[in-house]
Coordinates of C-alpha atoms in Angstrom, one line a residue:
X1 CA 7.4 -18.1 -30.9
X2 CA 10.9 -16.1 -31.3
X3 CA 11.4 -13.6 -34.0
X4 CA 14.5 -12.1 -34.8
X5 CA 15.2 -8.5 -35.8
X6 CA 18.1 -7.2 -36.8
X7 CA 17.2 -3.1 -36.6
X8 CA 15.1 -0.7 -34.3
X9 CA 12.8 -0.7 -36.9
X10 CA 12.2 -4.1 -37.5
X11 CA 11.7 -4.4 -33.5
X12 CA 8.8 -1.4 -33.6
X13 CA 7.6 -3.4 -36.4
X14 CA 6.9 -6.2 -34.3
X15 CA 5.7 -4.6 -31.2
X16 CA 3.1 -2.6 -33.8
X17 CA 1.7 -5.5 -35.3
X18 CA 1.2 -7.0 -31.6
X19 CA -0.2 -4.2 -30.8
X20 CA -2.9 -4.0 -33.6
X21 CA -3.8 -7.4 -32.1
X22 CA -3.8 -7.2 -28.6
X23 CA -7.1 -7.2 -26.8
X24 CA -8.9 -5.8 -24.2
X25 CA -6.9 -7.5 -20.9
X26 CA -4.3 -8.6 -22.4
X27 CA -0.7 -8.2 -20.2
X28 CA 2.4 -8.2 -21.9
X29 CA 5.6 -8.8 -19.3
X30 CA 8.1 -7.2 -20.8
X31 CA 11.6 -8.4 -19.7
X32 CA 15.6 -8.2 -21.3
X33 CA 18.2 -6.2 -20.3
X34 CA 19.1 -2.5 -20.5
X35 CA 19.2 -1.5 -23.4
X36 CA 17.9 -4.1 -25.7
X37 CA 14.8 -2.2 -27.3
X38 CA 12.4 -2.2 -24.9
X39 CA 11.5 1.2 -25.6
X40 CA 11.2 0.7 -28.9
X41 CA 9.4 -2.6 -29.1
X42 CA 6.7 -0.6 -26.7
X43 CA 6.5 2.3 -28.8
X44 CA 5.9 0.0 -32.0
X45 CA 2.8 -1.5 -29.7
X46 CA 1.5 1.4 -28.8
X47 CA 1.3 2.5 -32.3
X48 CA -0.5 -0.3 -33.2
X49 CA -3.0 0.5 -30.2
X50 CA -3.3 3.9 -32.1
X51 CA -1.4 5.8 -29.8
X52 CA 0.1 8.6 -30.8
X53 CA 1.7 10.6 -28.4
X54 CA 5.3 9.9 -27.4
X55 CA 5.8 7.3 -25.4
X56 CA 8.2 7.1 -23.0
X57 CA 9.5 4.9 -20.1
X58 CA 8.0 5.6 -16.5
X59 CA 10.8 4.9 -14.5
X60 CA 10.0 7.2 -11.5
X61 CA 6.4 7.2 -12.3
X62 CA 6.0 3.8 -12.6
X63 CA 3.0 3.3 -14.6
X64 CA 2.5 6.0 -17.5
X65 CA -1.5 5.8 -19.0
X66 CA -2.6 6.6 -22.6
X67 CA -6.1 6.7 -23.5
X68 CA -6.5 7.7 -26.8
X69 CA -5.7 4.6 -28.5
X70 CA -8.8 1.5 -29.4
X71 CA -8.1 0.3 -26.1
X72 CA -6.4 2.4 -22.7
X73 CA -2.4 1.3 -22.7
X74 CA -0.8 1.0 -19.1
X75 CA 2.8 1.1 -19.5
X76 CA 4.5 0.0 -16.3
X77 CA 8.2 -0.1 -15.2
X78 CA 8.6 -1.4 -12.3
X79 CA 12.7 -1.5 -12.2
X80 CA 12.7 0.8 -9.3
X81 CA 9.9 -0.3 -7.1
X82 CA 10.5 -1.1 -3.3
X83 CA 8.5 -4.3 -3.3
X84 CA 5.2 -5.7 -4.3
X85 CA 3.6 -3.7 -1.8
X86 CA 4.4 -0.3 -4.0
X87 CA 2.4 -1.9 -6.9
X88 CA -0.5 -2.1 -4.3
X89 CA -0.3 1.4 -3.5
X90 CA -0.6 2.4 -7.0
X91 CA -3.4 0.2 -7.8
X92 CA -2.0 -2.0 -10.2
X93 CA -4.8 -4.8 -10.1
X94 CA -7.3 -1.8 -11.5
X95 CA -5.1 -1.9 -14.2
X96 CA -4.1 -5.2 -15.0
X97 CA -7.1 -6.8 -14.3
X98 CA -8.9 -3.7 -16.5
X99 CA -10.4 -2.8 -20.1
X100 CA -7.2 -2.0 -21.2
X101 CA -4.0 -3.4 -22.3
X102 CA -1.3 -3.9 -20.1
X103 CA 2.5 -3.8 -20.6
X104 CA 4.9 -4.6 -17.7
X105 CA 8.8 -3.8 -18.2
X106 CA 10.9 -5.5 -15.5
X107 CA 8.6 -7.5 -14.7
X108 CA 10.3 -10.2 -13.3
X109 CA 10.6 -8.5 -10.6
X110 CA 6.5 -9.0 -9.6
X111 CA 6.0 -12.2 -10.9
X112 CA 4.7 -13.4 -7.4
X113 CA 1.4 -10.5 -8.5
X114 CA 1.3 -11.5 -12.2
X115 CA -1.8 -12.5 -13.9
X116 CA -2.7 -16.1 -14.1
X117 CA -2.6 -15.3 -18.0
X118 CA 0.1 -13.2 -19.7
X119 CA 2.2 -12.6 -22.4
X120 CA 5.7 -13.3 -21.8
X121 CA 7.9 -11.1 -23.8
X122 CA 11.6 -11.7 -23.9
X123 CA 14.3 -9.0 -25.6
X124 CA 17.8 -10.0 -26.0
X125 CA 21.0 -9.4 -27.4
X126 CA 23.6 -11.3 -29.6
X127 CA 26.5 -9.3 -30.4
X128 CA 28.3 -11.9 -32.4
X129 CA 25.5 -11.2 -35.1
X130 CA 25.0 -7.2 -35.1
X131 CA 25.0 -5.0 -32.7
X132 CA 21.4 -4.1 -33.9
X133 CA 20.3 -8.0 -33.8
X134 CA 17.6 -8.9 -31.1
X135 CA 16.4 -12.4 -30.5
X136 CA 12.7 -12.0 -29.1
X137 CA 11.3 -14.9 -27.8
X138 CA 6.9 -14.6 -27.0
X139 CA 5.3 -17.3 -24.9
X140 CA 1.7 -17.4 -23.9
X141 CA 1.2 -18.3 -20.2

């Protein structure tokens, strides 16, 4: 499926109505490049979890937890980790493989620890059509 949105809004919009759907397990891989709306797109799904509180990206954290929603949100990003091994240290498969739902930005960068089953979700840019436009591309694997 690829949707296109041509404002911040429109992109929250989508990540909120995925999020009022997403279920228990489910683990969104999150990739695009800096500054596409990643943020946003997971702030718009963890709205639709019921989260309120800001969200926010966990860089130096790496995985940032919110459990006030319907379901516990893991929000990882893993752009800085050392290696597959770091994801191990912090437990990741607790997560992933948990109650809750699971969102992974970066996440190229562990496909080799992925989930046999994921949501692929793919952010990018067109400039030639807005500087606001974003093609986003969802694929079930």
């Amino acid at each position: 499926m690829v949707r296109e949105t041509v404002s911040e809004k429109e992109t929250y919009e989508l990540g909120f109505h995925i999020g009022q759907k997403a279920g228990a397990g489910q683990v969104y891989a999150l990739l695009g490049d800096l500054g596409v709306g990643k943020t946003v797109f997971t702030k718009g799904l963890a709205a639709g979890l019921g989260i309120q509180e800001p969200i926010s990206s966990p860089t130096f954290t790496i995985v940032q937890i919110y459990e006030e929603g319907r379901l516990p949100f893991y929000h990882f990003d893993v752009y800085r980790i050392g290696g597959v091994e770091e994801m191990d240290e912090i437990g990741y498969e607790d997560y992933i493989y948990g109650e809750g739902v699971s969102l992974i930005e970066w996440a190229d960068l562990i496909e080799d620890i992925l989930p046999p089953h994921y949501t692929e979700v793919r952010i990018e840019k067109d400039l030639e059509k807005g500087f606001d436009y974003r093609r986003i591309s969802i694929c079930e694997y």
